[in-house]
Amino acid sequence: MKYGIAIGKEISPAAPLVLGGDFVESMKYAAGLGFNAVEIHVPKPDMLDTDALISACRKFNIGISTIGTGGMYGGEGLSLIADSENIISEVLARLHSFVHKAALLGSAVTIGSIKGNIPRNKNRKPYFNRLAANVRIIADYAATKNVTILLEATNRLENNLLNSARDVHDFIQEYQLPANVLILVDAFHINIEEASIENCLKDTGDRLGYIHFADNTRRYPGAGCFRFNLLAKAIREYGYDGVLSIECLPLPDSKTVAEASIKFFKETY
């Protein structure tokens, strides 16, 4: 099992990123605490200096597990189901560049909130078709680079499609998406959407690829009432041995969150 932590250029009390500032310094700090990986969240691929990041990985013996792309939606409103062809073209261009950089960094690429939201009172099926077509475009390109695409189940308050592990699994199956499209689940979203913590990982079939950790308060594990013991049991029963990554609010401060999170991981997994 590997332990990861979410980092970005800037952090705020309203966004689930733990460490902010210079990426190399964040990687050094995370490695010093005992994390094996960081996930880097940026809205634009040109914010990633691959040479500096590769050097930092080697120097600090830490990996980059995935590149988070949610800033495109949260900051700019860009999504893979937009009605504008210009927006779709922009998102696909950025995702192609993210995949190229991910291949250099040995990381995956996450598609989470950029799934977007289907407009009210619109026929939903064409938007699912559009999402599937665009995910396939990126996944096919990613396959040529040996890059995994992580398709995230996000709660209904953030996205009005693909909210549960079963939703994402069935979407992948219905549209026969490539084998390099795996499912990302998140304890925070599980708490809202899943009927059973014990069974939600089984709902991914053989497509589980990544797990995010945050308590029901979206703070670090232990700062709420989510039943992490049940999730730990589900992880063991599934046989998952990939990355467990902290993606939560940096509250009360980044240092407290990072230290409490690595302690939680080491004591629980």
Short mmCIF file of C-alpha atoms in Angstrom, two decimals, residues 71-247:
data_model
loop_
_atom_site.label_atom_id
_atom_site.label_comp_id
_atom_site.label_asym_id
_atom_site.label_seq_id
_atom_site.Cartn_x
_atom_site.Cartn_y
_atom_site.Cartn_z
CA GLY A 71 -9.52 23.20 -11.22
CA MET A 72 -10.72 23.41 -14.81
CA TYR A 73 -14.29 23.04 -13.60
CA GLY A 74 -14.14 24.70 -10.20
CA GLY A 75 -12.21 27.73 -11.41
CA GLU A 76 -13.27 28.06 -15.03
CA GLY A 77 -16.48 26.06 -15.43
CA LEU A 78 -14.97 23.83 -18.12
CA SER A 79 -16.36 20.32 -18.48
CA LEU A 80 -16.44 17.30 -20.75
CA ILE A 81 -20.20 17.62 -21.34
CA ALA A 82 -20.34 21.33 -22.15
CA ASP A 83 -22.74 22.35 -24.91
CA SER A 84 -20.01 24.52 -26.43
CA GLU A 85 -17.71 22.78 -28.90
CA ASN A 86 -15.05 25.36 -28.14
CA ILE A 87 -15.10 24.42 -24.44
CA ILE A 88 -14.95 20.72 -25.25
CA SER A 89 -11.98 21.35 -27.54
CA GLU A 90 -10.18 23.28 -24.80
CA VAL A 91 -10.78 20.58 -22.19
CA LEU A 92 -9.65 17.80 -24.53
CA ALA A 93 -6.53 19.75 -25.50
CA ARG A 94 -5.59 20.24 -21.85
CA LEU A 95 -6.29 16.60 -21.03
CA HIS A 96 -4.09 15.44 -23.90
CA SER A 97 -1.30 17.60 -22.51
CA PHE A 98 -1.93 16.30 -18.99
CA VAL A 99 -1.66 12.74 -20.28
CA HIS A 100 1.61 13.55 -22.03
CA LYS A 101 3.02 14.95 -18.80
CA ALA A 102 1.61 12.07 -16.77
CA ALA A 103 3.50 9.65 -18.99
CA LEU A 104 6.74 11.46 -18.18
CA LEU A 105 5.93 11.53 -14.46
CA GLY A 106 4.67 7.96 -14.20
CA SER A 107 1.30 9.13 -12.92
CA ALA A 108 -2.37 8.72 -13.70
CA VAL A 109 -4.80 11.50 -14.68
CA THR A 110 -8.03 12.06 -12.74
CA ILE A 111 -11.36 12.97 -14.31
CA GLY A 112 -13.59 14.06 -11.44
CA SER A 113 -15.57 17.27 -11.31
CA ILE A 114 -14.80 18.03 -14.97
CA LYS A 115 -17.48 15.45 -15.73
CA GLY A 116 -19.68 18.52 -15.35
CA ASN A 117 -23.39 18.89 -14.63
CA ILE A 118 -26.29 18.13 -16.92
CA PRO A 119 -28.56 21.19 -17.31
CA ARG A 120 -31.94 20.99 -15.63
CA ASN A 121 -34.88 19.81 -17.73
CA LYS A 122 -32.60 18.48 -20.47
CA ASN A 123 -32.60 14.94 -21.83
CA ARG A 124 -29.79 13.29 -19.89
CA LYS A 125 -28.84 10.55 -22.34
CA PRO A 126 -27.06 12.79 -24.90
CA TYR A 127 -24.84 14.13 -22.11
CA PHE A 128 -23.86 10.64 -21.01
CA ASN A 129 -23.11 9.85 -24.66
CA ARG A 130 -20.97 12.98 -24.93
CA LEU A 131 -19.10 12.20 -21.73
CA ALA A 132 -18.39 8.65 -22.85
CA ALA A 133 -17.17 9.77 -26.26
CA ASN A 134 -14.81 12.34 -24.76
CA VAL A 135 -13.50 10.02 -22.05
CA ARG A 136 -12.82 7.46 -24.77
CA ILE A 137 -10.82 10.00 -26.79
CA ILE A 138 -8.60 10.71 -23.79
CA ALA A 139 -8.39 7.08 -22.68
CA ASP A 140 -7.39 5.87 -26.13
CA TYR A 141 -4.61 8.45 -26.26
CA ALA A 142 -3.59 7.63 -22.69
CA ALA A 143 -3.35 3.94 -23.59
CA THR A 144 -0.66 4.77 -26.14
CA LYS A 145 1.30 6.40 -23.30
CA ASN A 146 0.61 3.65 -20.74
CA VAL A 147 -1.32 6.14 -18.59
CA THR A 148 -4.32 5.28 -16.43
CA ILE A 149 -7.42 7.48 -16.43
CA LEU A 150 -9.14 7.61 -13.03
CA LEU A 151 -12.87 8.30 -13.38
CA GLU A 152 -14.16 9.52 -10.04
CA ALA A 153 -17.51 8.96 -8.37
CA THR A 154 -18.48 12.37 -6.98
CA ASN A 155 -21.49 13.23 -4.86
CA ARG A 156 -24.71 14.68 -6.25
CA LEU A 157 -24.11 18.08 -4.63
CA GLU A 158 -21.08 18.55 -6.89
CA ASN A 159 -22.01 16.61 -10.04
CA ASN A 160 -25.41 15.32 -11.08
CA LEU A 161 -24.05 12.26 -12.85
CA LEU A 162 -21.85 9.29 -11.90
CA ASN A 163 -22.29 9.73 -8.16
CA SER A 164 -21.65 6.21 -6.86
CA ALA A 165 -19.15 3.45 -7.52
CA ARG A 166 -21.92 1.44 -9.17
CA ASP A 167 -22.81 4.41 -11.40
CA VAL A 168 -19.25 4.66 -12.70
CA HIS A 169 -18.89 0.90 -13.11
CA ASP A 170 -22.13 0.64 -15.09
CA PHE A 171 -21.16 3.65 -17.23
CA ILE A 172 -17.81 2.04 -18.08
CA GLN A 173 -19.53 -1.23 -18.93
CA GLU A 174 -22.36 0.30 -20.96
CA TYR A 175 -20.01 2.31 -23.14
CA GLN A 176 -17.28 -0.37 -23.16
CA LEU A 177 -14.59 2.09 -22.15
CA PRO A 178 -10.97 0.92 -22.43
CA ALA A 179 -9.24 -1.13 -19.73
CA ASN A 180 -7.07 1.82 -18.69
CA VAL A 181 -10.17 3.62 -17.33
CA LEU A 182 -10.33 2.79 -13.62
CA ILE A 183 -12.58 4.01 -10.81
CA LEU A 184 -11.62 6.46 -8.09
CA VAL A 185 -13.71 6.39 -4.92
CA ASP A 186 -13.56 8.90 -2.10
CA ALA A 187 -14.65 8.39 1.52
CA PHE A 188 -16.28 11.84 1.56
CA HIS A 189 -18.43 10.98 -1.46
CA ILE A 190 -19.04 7.44 -0.18
CA ASN A 191 -20.52 8.93 2.98
CA ILE A 192 -23.10 10.82 0.93
CA GLU A 193 -23.90 8.42 -1.91
CA GLU A 194 -23.29 4.82 -0.93
CA ALA A 195 -25.84 2.62 0.83
CA SER A 196 -23.08 0.45 2.27
CA ILE A 197 -19.48 1.26 3.12
CA GLU A 198 -18.78 -2.48 3.32
CA ASN A 199 -19.96 -3.19 -0.23
CA CYS A 200 -19.20 -0.06 -2.26
CA LEU A 201 -15.75 -1.23 -3.35
CA LYS A 202 -17.25 -4.45 -4.66
CA ASP A 203 -19.47 -2.29 -6.87
CA THR A 204 -16.40 -1.24 -8.86
CA GLY A 205 -16.00 -4.79 -10.15
CA ASP A 206 -12.40 -5.19 -11.26
CA ARG A 207 -12.00 -1.48 -12.02
CA LEU A 208 -11.02 -0.02 -8.63
CA GLY A 209 -7.95 2.14 -9.20
CA TYR A 210 -7.58 4.68 -6.40
CA ILE A 211 -9.03 5.73 -3.05
CA HIS A 212 -9.34 9.23 -1.57
CA PHE A 213 -9.62 9.79 2.15
CA ALA A 214 -11.51 12.54 3.97
CA ASP A 215 -13.89 12.37 6.89
CA ASN A 216 -17.59 13.17 6.55
CA THR A 217 -16.70 16.77 7.49
CA ARG A 218 -14.22 16.75 4.56
CA ARG A 219 -11.49 17.21 7.14
CA TYR A 220 -8.75 14.68 7.86
CA PRO A 221 -9.66 11.16 9.00
CA GLY A 222 -10.67 11.30 12.65
CA ALA A 223 -12.05 14.84 12.43
CA GLY A 224 -15.56 13.56 11.86
CA CYS A 225 -17.69 10.44 12.28
CA PHE A 226 -17.09 8.42 9.09
CA ARG A 227 -16.67 4.73 9.93
CA PHE A 228 -13.17 4.19 8.56
CA ASN A 229 -12.99 0.78 10.23
CA LEU A 230 -15.64 -0.45 7.79
CA LEU A 231 -13.75 1.02 4.84
CA ALA A 232 -10.54 -0.65 6.03
CA LYS A 233 -12.39 -3.97 6.16
CA ALA A 234 -13.75 -3.40 2.65
CA ILE A 235 -10.28 -2.61 1.34
CA ARG A 236 -8.85 -5.80 2.82
CA GLU A 237 -11.71 -7.91 1.48
CA TYR A 238 -11.38 -6.39 -1.99
CA GLY A 239 -7.63 -6.99 -2.00
CA TYR A 240 -6.81 -3.43 -3.00
CA ASP A 241 -3.13 -2.57 -2.59
CA GLY A 242 -2.81 0.70 -4.51
CA VAL A 243 -2.63 4.32 -3.36
CA LEU A 244 -4.55 5.62 -0.35
CA SER A 245 -4.51 9.39 -0.67
CA ILE A 246 -5.56 12.22 1.60
CA GLU A 247 -7.69 14.74 -0.28
#
